[in-house]
Short mmCIF file of C-alpha atoms in Angstrom, two decimals:
data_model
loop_
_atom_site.label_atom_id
_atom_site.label_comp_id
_atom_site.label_asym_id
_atom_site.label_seq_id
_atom_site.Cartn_x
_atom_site.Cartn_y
_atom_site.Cartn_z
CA UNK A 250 31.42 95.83 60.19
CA UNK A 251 28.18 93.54 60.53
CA UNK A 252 26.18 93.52 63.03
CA UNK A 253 27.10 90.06 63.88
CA UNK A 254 30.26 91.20 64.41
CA UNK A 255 29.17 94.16 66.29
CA UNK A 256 27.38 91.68 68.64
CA UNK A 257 30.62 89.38 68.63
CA UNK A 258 32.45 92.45 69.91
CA UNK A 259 29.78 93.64 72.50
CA UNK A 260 29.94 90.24 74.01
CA UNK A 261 33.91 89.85 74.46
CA UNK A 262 33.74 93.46 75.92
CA UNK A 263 31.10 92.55 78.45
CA UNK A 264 33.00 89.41 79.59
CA UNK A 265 36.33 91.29 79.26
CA UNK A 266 34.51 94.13 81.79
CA UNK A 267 33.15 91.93 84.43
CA UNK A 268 36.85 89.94 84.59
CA UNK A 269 38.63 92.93 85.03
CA UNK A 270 36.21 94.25 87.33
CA UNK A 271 37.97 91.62 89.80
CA UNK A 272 40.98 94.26 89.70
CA UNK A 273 38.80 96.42 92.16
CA UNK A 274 39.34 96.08 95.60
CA UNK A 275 38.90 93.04 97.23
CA UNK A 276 38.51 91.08 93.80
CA UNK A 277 37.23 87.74 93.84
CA UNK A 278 37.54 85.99 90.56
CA UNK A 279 40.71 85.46 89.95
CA UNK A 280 42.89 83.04 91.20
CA UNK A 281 42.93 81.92 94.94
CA UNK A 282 41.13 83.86 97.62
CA UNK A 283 42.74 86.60 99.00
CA UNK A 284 45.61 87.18 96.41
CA UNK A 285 45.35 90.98 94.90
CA UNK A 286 47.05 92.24 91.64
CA UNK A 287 48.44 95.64 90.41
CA UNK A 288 51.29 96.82 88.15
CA UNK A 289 54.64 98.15 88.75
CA UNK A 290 54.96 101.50 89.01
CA UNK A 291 51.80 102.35 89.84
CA UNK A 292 49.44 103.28 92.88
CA UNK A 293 47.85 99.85 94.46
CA UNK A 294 45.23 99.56 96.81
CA UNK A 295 44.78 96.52 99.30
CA UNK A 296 41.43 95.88 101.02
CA UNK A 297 40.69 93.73 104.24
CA UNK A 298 38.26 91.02 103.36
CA UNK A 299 36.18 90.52 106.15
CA UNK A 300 35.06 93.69 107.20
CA UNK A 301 32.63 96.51 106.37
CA UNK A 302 33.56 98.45 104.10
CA UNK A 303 35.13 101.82 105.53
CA UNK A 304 35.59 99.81 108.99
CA UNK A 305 39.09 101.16 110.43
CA UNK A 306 41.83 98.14 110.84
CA UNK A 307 45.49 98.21 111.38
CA UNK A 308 47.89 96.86 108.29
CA UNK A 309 51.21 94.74 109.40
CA UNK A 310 53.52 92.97 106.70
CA UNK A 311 53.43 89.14 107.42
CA UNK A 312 55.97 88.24 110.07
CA UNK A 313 56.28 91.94 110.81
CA UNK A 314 55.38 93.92 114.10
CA UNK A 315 55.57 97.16 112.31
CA UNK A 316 52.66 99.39 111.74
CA UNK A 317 52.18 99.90 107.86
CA UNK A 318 48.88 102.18 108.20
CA UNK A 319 46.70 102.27 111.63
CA UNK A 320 43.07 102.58 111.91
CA UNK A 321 43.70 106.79 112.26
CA UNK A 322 44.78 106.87 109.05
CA UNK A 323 40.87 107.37 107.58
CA UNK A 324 40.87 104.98 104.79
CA UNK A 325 38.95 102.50 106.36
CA UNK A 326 39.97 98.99 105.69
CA UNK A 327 41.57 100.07 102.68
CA UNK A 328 45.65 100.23 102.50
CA UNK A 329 46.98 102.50 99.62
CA UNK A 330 50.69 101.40 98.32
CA UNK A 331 52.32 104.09 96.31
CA UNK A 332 53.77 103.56 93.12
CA UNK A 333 54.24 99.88 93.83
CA UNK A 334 57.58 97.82 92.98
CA UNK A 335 58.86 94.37 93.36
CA UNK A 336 59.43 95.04 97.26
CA UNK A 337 56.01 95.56 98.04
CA UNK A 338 54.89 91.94 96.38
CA UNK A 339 54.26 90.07 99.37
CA UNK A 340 51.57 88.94 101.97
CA UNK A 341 49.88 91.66 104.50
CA UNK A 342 47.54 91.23 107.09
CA UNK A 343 44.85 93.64 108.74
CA UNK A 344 43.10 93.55 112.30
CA UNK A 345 40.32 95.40 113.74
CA UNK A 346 40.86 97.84 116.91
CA UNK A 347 40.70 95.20 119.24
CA UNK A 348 43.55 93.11 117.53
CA UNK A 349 41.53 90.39 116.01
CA UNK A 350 43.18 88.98 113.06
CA UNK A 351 40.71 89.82 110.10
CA UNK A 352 42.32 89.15 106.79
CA UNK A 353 45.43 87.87 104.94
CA UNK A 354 46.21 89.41 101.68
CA UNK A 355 48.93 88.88 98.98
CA UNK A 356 49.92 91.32 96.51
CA UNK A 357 51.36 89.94 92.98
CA UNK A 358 52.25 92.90 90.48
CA UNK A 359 52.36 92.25 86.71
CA UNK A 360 51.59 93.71 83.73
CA UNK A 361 48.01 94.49 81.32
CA UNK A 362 47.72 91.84 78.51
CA UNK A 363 48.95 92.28 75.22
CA UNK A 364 47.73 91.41 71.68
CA UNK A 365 48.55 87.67 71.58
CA UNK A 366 49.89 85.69 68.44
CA UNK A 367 47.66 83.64 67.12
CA UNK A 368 48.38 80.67 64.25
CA UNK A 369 46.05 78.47 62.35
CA UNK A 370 46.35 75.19 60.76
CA UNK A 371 44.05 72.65 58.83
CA UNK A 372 45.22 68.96 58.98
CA UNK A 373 42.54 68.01 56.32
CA UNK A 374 40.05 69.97 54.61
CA UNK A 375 36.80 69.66 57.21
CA UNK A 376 38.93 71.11 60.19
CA UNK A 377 41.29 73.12 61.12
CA UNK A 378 42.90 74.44 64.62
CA UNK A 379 44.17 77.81 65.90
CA UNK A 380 46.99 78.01 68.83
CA UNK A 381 48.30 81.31 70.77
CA UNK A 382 50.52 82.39 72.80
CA UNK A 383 51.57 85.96 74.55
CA UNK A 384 53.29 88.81 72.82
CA UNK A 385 54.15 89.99 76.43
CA UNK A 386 54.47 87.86 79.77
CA UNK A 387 52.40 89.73 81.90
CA UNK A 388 53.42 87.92 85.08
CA UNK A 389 49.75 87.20 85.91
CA UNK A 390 46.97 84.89 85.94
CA UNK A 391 45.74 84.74 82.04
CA UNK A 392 42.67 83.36 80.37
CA UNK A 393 41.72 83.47 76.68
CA UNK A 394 38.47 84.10 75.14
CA UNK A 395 37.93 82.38 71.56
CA UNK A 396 35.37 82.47 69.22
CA UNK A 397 35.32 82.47 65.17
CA UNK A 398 32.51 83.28 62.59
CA UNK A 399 32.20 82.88 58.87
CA UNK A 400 33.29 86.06 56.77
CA UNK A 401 30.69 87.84 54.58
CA UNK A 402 31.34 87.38 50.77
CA UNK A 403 30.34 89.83 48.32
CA UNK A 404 26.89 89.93 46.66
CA UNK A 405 25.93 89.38 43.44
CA UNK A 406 26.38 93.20 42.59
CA UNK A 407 30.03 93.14 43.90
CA UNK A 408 29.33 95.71 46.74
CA UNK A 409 26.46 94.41 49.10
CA UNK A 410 27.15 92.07 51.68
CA UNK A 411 25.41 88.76 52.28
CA UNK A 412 24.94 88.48 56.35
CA UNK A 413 27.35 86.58 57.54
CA UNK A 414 27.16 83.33 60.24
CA UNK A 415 28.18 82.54 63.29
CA UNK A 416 29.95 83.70 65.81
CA UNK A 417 30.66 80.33 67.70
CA UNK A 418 32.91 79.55 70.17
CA UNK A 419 35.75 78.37 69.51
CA UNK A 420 36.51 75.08 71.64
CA UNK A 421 39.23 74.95 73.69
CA UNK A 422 41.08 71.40 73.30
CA UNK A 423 41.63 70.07 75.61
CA UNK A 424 39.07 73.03 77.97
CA UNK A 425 42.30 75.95 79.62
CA UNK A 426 44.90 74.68 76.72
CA UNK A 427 46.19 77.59 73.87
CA UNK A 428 44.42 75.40 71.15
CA UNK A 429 40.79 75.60 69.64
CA UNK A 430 39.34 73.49 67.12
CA UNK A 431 36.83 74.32 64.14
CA UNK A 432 35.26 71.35 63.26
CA UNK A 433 32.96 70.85 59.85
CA UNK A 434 34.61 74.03 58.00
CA UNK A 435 34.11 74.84 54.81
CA UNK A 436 36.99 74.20 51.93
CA UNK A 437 36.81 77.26 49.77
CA UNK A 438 35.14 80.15 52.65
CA UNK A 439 37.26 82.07 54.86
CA UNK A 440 36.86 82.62 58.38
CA UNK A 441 37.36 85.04 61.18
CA UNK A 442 39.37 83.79 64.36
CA UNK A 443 39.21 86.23 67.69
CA UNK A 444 41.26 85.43 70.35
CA UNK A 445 40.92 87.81 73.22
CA UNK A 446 43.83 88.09 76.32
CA UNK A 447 42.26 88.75 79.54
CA UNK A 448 43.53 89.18 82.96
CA UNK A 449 43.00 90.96 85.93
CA UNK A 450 44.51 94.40 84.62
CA UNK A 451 42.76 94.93 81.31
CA UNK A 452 41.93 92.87 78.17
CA UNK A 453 43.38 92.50 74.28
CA UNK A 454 42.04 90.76 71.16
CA UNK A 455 43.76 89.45 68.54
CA UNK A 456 41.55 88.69 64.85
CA UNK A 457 42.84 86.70 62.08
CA UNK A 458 41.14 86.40 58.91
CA UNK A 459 41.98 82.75 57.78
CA UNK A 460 41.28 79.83 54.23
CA UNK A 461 41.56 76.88 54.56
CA UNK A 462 43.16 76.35 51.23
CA UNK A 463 46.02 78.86 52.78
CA UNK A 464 46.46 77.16 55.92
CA UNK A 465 45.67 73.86 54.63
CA UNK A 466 49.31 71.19 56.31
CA UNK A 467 48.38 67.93 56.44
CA UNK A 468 49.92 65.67 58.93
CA UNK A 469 52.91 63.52 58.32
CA UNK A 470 52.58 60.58 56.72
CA UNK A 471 52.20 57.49 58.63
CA UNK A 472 53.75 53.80 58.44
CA UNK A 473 56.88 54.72 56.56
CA UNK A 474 58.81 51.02 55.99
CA UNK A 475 62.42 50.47 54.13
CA UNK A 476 62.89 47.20 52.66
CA UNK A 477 65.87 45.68 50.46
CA UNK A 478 65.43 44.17 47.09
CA UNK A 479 66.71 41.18 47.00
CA UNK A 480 68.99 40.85 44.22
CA UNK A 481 69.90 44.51 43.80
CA UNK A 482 72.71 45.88 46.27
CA UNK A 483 71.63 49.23 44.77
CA UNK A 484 67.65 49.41 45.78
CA UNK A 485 65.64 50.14 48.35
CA UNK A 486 62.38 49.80 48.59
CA UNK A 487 59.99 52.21 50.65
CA UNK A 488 56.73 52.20 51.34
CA UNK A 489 53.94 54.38 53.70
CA UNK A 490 50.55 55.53 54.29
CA UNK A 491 48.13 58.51 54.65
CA UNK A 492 48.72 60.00 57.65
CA UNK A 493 45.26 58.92 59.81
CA UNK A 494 44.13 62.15 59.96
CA UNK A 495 43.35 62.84 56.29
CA UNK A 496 40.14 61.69 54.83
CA UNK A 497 40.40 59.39 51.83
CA UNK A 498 38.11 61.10 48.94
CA UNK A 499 38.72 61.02 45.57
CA UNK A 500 39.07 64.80 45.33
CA UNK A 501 41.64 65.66 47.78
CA UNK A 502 44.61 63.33 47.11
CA UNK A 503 48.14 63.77 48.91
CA UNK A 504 51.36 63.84 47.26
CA UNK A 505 54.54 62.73 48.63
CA UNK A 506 58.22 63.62 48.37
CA UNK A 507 60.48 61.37 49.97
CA UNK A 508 64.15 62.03 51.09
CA UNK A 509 66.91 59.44 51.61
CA UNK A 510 70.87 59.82 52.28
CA UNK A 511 73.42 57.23 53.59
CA UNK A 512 75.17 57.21 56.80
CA UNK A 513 76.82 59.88 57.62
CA UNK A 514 76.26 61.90 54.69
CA UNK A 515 74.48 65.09 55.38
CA UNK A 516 73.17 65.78 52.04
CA UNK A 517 69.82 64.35 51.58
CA UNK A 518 68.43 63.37 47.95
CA UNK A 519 64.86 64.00 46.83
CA UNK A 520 62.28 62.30 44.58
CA UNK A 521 58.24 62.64 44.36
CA UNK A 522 56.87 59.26 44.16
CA UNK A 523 53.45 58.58 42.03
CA UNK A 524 51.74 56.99 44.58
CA UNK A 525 52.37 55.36 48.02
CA UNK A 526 55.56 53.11 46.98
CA UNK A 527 58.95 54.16 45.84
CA UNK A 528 62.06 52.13 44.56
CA UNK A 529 65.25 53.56 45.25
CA UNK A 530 68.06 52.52 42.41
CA UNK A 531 70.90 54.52 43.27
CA UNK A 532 71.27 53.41 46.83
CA UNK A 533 75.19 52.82 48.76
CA UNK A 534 75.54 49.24 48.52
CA UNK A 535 76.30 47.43 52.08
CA UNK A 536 75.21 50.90 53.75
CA UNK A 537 72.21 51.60 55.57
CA UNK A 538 70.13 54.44 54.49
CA UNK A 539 67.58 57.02 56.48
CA UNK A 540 64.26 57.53 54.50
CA UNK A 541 61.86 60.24 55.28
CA UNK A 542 58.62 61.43 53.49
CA UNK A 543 56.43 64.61 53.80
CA UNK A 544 53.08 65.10 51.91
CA UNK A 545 50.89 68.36 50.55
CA UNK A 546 47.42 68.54 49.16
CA UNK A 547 48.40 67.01 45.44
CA UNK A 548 46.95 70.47 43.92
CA UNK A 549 49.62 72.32 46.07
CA UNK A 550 47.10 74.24 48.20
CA UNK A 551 48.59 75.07 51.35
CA UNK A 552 52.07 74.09 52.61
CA UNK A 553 54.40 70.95 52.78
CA UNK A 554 53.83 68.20 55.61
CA UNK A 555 56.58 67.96 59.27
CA UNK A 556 58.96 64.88 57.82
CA UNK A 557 58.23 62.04 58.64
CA UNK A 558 60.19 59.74 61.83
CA UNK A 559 62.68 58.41 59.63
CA UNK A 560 62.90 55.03 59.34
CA UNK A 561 66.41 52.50 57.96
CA UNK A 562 66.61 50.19 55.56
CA UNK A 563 70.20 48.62 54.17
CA UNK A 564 70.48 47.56 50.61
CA UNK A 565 71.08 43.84 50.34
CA UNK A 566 74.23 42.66 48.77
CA UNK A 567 73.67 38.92 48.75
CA UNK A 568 73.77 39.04 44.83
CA UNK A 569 74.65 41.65 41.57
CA UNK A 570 72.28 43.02 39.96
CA UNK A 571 71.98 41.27 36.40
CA UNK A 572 70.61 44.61 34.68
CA UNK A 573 73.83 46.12 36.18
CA UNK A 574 76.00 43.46 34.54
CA UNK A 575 74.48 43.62 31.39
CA UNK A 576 74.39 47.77 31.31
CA UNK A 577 78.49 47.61 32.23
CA UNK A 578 79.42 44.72 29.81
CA UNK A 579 77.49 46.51 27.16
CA UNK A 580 78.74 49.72 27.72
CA UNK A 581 82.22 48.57 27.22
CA UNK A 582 81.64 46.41 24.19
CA UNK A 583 80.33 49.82 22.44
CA UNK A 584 83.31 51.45 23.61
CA UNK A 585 85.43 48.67 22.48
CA UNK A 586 84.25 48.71 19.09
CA UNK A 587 84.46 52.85 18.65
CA UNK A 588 88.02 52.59 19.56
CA UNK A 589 88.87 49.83 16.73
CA UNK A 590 86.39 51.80 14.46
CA UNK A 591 88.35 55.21 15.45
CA UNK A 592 92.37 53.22 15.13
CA UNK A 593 90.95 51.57 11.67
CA UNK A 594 89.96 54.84 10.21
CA UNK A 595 92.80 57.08 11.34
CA UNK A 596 95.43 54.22 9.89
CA UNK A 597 93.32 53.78 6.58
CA UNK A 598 93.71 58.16 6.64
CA UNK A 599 97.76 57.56 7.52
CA UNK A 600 98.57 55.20 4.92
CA UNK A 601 96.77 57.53 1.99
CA UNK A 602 97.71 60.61 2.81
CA UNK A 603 101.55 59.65 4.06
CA UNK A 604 104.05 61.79 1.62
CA UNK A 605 106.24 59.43 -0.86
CA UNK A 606 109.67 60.83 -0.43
CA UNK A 607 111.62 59.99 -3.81
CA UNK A 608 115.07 60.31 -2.73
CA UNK A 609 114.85 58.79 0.78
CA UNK A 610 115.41 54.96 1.52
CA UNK A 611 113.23 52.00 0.78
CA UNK A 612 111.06 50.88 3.47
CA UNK A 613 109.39 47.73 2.97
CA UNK A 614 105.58 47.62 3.85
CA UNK A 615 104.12 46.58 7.17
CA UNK A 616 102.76 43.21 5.54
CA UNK A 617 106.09 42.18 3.65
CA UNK A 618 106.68 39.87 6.06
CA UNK A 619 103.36 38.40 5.65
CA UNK A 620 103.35 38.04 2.07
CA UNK A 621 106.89 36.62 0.65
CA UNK A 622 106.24 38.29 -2.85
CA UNK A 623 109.55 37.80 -3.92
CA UNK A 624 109.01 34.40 -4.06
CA UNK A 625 106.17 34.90 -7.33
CA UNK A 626 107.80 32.90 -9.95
CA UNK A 627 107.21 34.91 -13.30
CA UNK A 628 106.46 38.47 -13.65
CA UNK A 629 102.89 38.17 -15.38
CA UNK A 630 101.50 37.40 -11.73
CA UNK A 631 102.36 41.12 -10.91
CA UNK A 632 98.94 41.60 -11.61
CA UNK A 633 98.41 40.31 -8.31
CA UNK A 634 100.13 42.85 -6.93
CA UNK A 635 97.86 45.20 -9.14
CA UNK A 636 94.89 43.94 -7.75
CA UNK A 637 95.77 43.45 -4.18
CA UNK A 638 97.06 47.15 -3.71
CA UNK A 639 94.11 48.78 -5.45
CA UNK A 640 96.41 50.80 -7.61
CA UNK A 641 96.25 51.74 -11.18
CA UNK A 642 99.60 51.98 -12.86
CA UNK A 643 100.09 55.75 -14.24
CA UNK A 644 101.58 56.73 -17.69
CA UNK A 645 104.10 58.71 -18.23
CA UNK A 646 105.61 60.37 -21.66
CA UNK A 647 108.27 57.68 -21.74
CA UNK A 648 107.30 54.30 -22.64
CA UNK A 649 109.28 50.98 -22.34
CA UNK A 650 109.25 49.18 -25.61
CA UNK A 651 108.11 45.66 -26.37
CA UNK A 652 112.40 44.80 -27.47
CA UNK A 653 113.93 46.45 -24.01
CA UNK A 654 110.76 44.43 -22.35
CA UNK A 655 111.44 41.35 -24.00
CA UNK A 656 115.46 41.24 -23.49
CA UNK A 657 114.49 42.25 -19.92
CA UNK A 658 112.19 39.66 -19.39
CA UNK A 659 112.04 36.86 -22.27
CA UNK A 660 108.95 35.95 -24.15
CA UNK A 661 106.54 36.81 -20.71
CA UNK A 662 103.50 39.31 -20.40
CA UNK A 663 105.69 41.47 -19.44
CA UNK A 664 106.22 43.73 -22.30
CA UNK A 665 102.59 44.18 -22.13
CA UNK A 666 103.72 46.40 -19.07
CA UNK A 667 103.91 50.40 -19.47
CA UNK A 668 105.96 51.90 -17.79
CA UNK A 669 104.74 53.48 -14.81
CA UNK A 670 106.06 56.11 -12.49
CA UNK A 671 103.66 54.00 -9.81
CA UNK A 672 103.17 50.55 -9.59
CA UNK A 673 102.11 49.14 -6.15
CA UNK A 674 103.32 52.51 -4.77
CA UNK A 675 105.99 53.73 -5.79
CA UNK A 676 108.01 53.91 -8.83
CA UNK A 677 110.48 51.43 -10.36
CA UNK A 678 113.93 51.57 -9.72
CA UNK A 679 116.11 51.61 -13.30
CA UNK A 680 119.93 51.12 -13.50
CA UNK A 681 122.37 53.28 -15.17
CA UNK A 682 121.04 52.45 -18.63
CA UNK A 683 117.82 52.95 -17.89
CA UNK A 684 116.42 49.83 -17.75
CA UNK A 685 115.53 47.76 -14.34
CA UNK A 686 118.70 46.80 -13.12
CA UNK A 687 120.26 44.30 -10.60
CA UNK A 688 119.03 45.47 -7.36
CA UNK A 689 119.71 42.45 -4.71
CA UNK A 690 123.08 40.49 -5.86
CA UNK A 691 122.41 39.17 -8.92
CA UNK A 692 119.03 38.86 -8.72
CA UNK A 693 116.85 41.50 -11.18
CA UNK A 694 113.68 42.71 -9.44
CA UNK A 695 111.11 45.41 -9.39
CA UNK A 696 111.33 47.11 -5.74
CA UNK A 697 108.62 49.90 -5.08
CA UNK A 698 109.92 53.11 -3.63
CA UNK A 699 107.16 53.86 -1.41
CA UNK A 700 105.92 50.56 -1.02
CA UNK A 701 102.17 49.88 -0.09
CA UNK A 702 100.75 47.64 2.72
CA UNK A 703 101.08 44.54 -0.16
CA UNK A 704 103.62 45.16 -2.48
CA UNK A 705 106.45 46.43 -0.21
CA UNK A 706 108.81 43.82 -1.19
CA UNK A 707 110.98 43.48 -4.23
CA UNK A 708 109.14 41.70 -6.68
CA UNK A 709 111.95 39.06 -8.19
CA UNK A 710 112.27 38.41 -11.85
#
């Protein structure tokens, strides 16, 4: 260790000596006058104050006419308590031979110090604060010694030490409280806090090597607000500052996480805003919301912020939000039109690939009723029905002749007709002597077996 540190430790022990030295008899610098300490379980020794030393007196317990020790006993104005217990605390008084009333003393057992536990913490990066507290309760008046230095780095070479600075004291804020302050520290060194124990049965120190980049928790920030949006019944708006105690410098920014959750919901939701402002869009319309917000050094040195008090806000639900409108009429317009697409294609995939039964009965065509085909006066305008259906008429081996065409149908365009085993979807229908016989009454027409979505009527010569 340094010799700075060497002299750091030379000091505390010479304070720590000359405090417990009060645990002699007849100590005098710790608490009131006349109050003496020991621990349980072990021998104590009471003095009279206010005599010679070695002076015989005669020891009573307060309110007691019995003789403890008399002045025969040879210790003076000493009074010796053996392995001492809680039944010996208490208040004793002494008196010379003559009965004069020379001291009142009260005995208060506890216990020797132990190492206390000892936290730092840097609200910014120019200061930071340490706080303690016992390991042990010793039962007895305590005092704390504190003092920190700056570590020693290594030298240029890697193994020789540069001499250190310091040690200071340590402030006590405010002066008897378990909090000291290091003011004007150094971002990027690293410290040495000691924080000694001391009371009237012994002494115990406590060092903690500490950065401030480690320790680094800035405060909470400040002025958090929760506004509605006018207009939207699903925003909040939420605002806030740096907490007071952070310095503003462009190099050491704060970044912010904010929380929010509607009444009575326990489940909080979490965002990190860009900057000091943050617009909630998924808000509970018509219910009030709890906001919160924490911050951390924005290059993530140290640890997160306490939360934030929270603060309300309720959405306001005067009007709807237009966006909102648009986003749900537009959503089901698209799903509107992928449903037609989807029904359009799956019929258009029915109606071709639908098996043409040739035995089973005629079925006329969804759109027969729509288009009264069987009203077409001559058969040359068949090639509507040609057209229309998207068909082409098949050949087959057998042929209808021009003569069976013509005493069929006359002098028409007809006998220009092959004939097919499909036209407009099915094939035609002949009679027993194999030509196209009467179908309906009296009436000769062409009916399609299968018939398509425009020629599913009979077709009337």
């Amino acid at each position: 260790m340094s010799s700075s540190c060497s002299g750091l430790s030379r000091v505390l022990v010479a304070v720590a000596i000359a405090l417990v030295s009060t645990s002699s008899p007849c100590p005098q610098a710790w608490g009131p006058p006349g109050v003496q300490y020991g621990q349980p379980g072990r021998s104590m020794t009471l003095c009279c104050p206010g005599v010679t030393s070695g002076a015989p007196v005669s020891w009573f317990r307060d309110g007691e006419t019995r003789l403890l020790q008399g002045p025969d006993s040879g210790l003076g104005h000493e009074l010796v308590l053996a392995r001492a217990d809680s039944t010996d605390e208490g208040t004793y008084i002494c008196r010379t031979l003559d009965g004069a009333l020379k001291g009142i003393v009260t005995l208060q057992l506890g216990y020797p110090p132990a190492r206390p536990v000892v936290s730092c913490q840097a609200a910014d990066y120019e200061n930071f604060s340490c706080t303690w507290s016992p390991s042990q309760v010793s039962g007895l008046p305590t005092r704390y010694l504190t003092s920190y230095r700056k570590k020693t780095v290594p030298g240029a070479d890697g193994q020789r030490m540069s001499p250190s600075t310091g040690p200071w004291p340590c402030p006590q804020d405010p002066p008897g409280a378990s909090r000291c302050v290091v003011h004007g520290a150094e971002f990027w060194s690293q410290y040495r806090i000691n924080v000694t124990e001391v009371n009237p049965l012994g002494a115990s120190t406590r060092l903690l090597d500490v950065s401030l980049q480690s320790i680094l928790r800035p405060d909470p920030p400040q002025g958090l607000q929760v506004e509605s949006v006018p207009g939207y019944p699903r925003r909040l708006r939420a605002s806030w500052t740096y907490p007071a105690s952070w310095p503003r410098q462009p190099h050491f920014l704060l970044k912010f996480r904010l929380q929010y959750r509607p009444a009575q919901h326990p489940a909080w939701s979490t965002v990190e805003p860009a900057g000091l402002e943050e617009v909630i869009t998924d808000a509970v319309a018509g219910l009030p919301h709890a906001v919160r917000v924490s911050a951390r050094d924005f290059l993530d040195a140290g640890t997160w912020s306490a939360w934030s008090p929270e603060a309300w806000g309720t959405p306001s639900i005067d009007h709807r939000d237009p966006l909102e409108q648009v986003a749900v009429l537009a959503s089901l317009g698209i799903f509107s039109f992928l449903g037609l697409a989807a029904g359009a294609l799956a019929l258009g995939l029915w109606l071709r690939l639908r098996p043409d039964g040739k035995d089973g009965p005629q079925k006329p065509g969804f759109l027969a009723p729509v288009i009264p085909v069987d009203k077409l006066p001559d058969l040359h305008q068949l090639a509507v029905c040609h057209i229309l259906c998207g068909l082409f008429w098949t050949n087959r081996s057998r042929h209808l002749g021009r003569q069976e065409m013509s005493s069929f149908g006359g002098d028409q365009e007809i006998s220009m007709l092959r004939r097919g085993e499909v036209l407009c979807g099915g094939p035609w229908k002949m009679d027993r002597d194999g030509q196209m016989g009467r179908i309906f009454g009296s009436s000769k027409c062409v009916a399609c077996r299968n018939p398509s979505a425009l020629c599913g009527a009979c077709v009337r010569l």
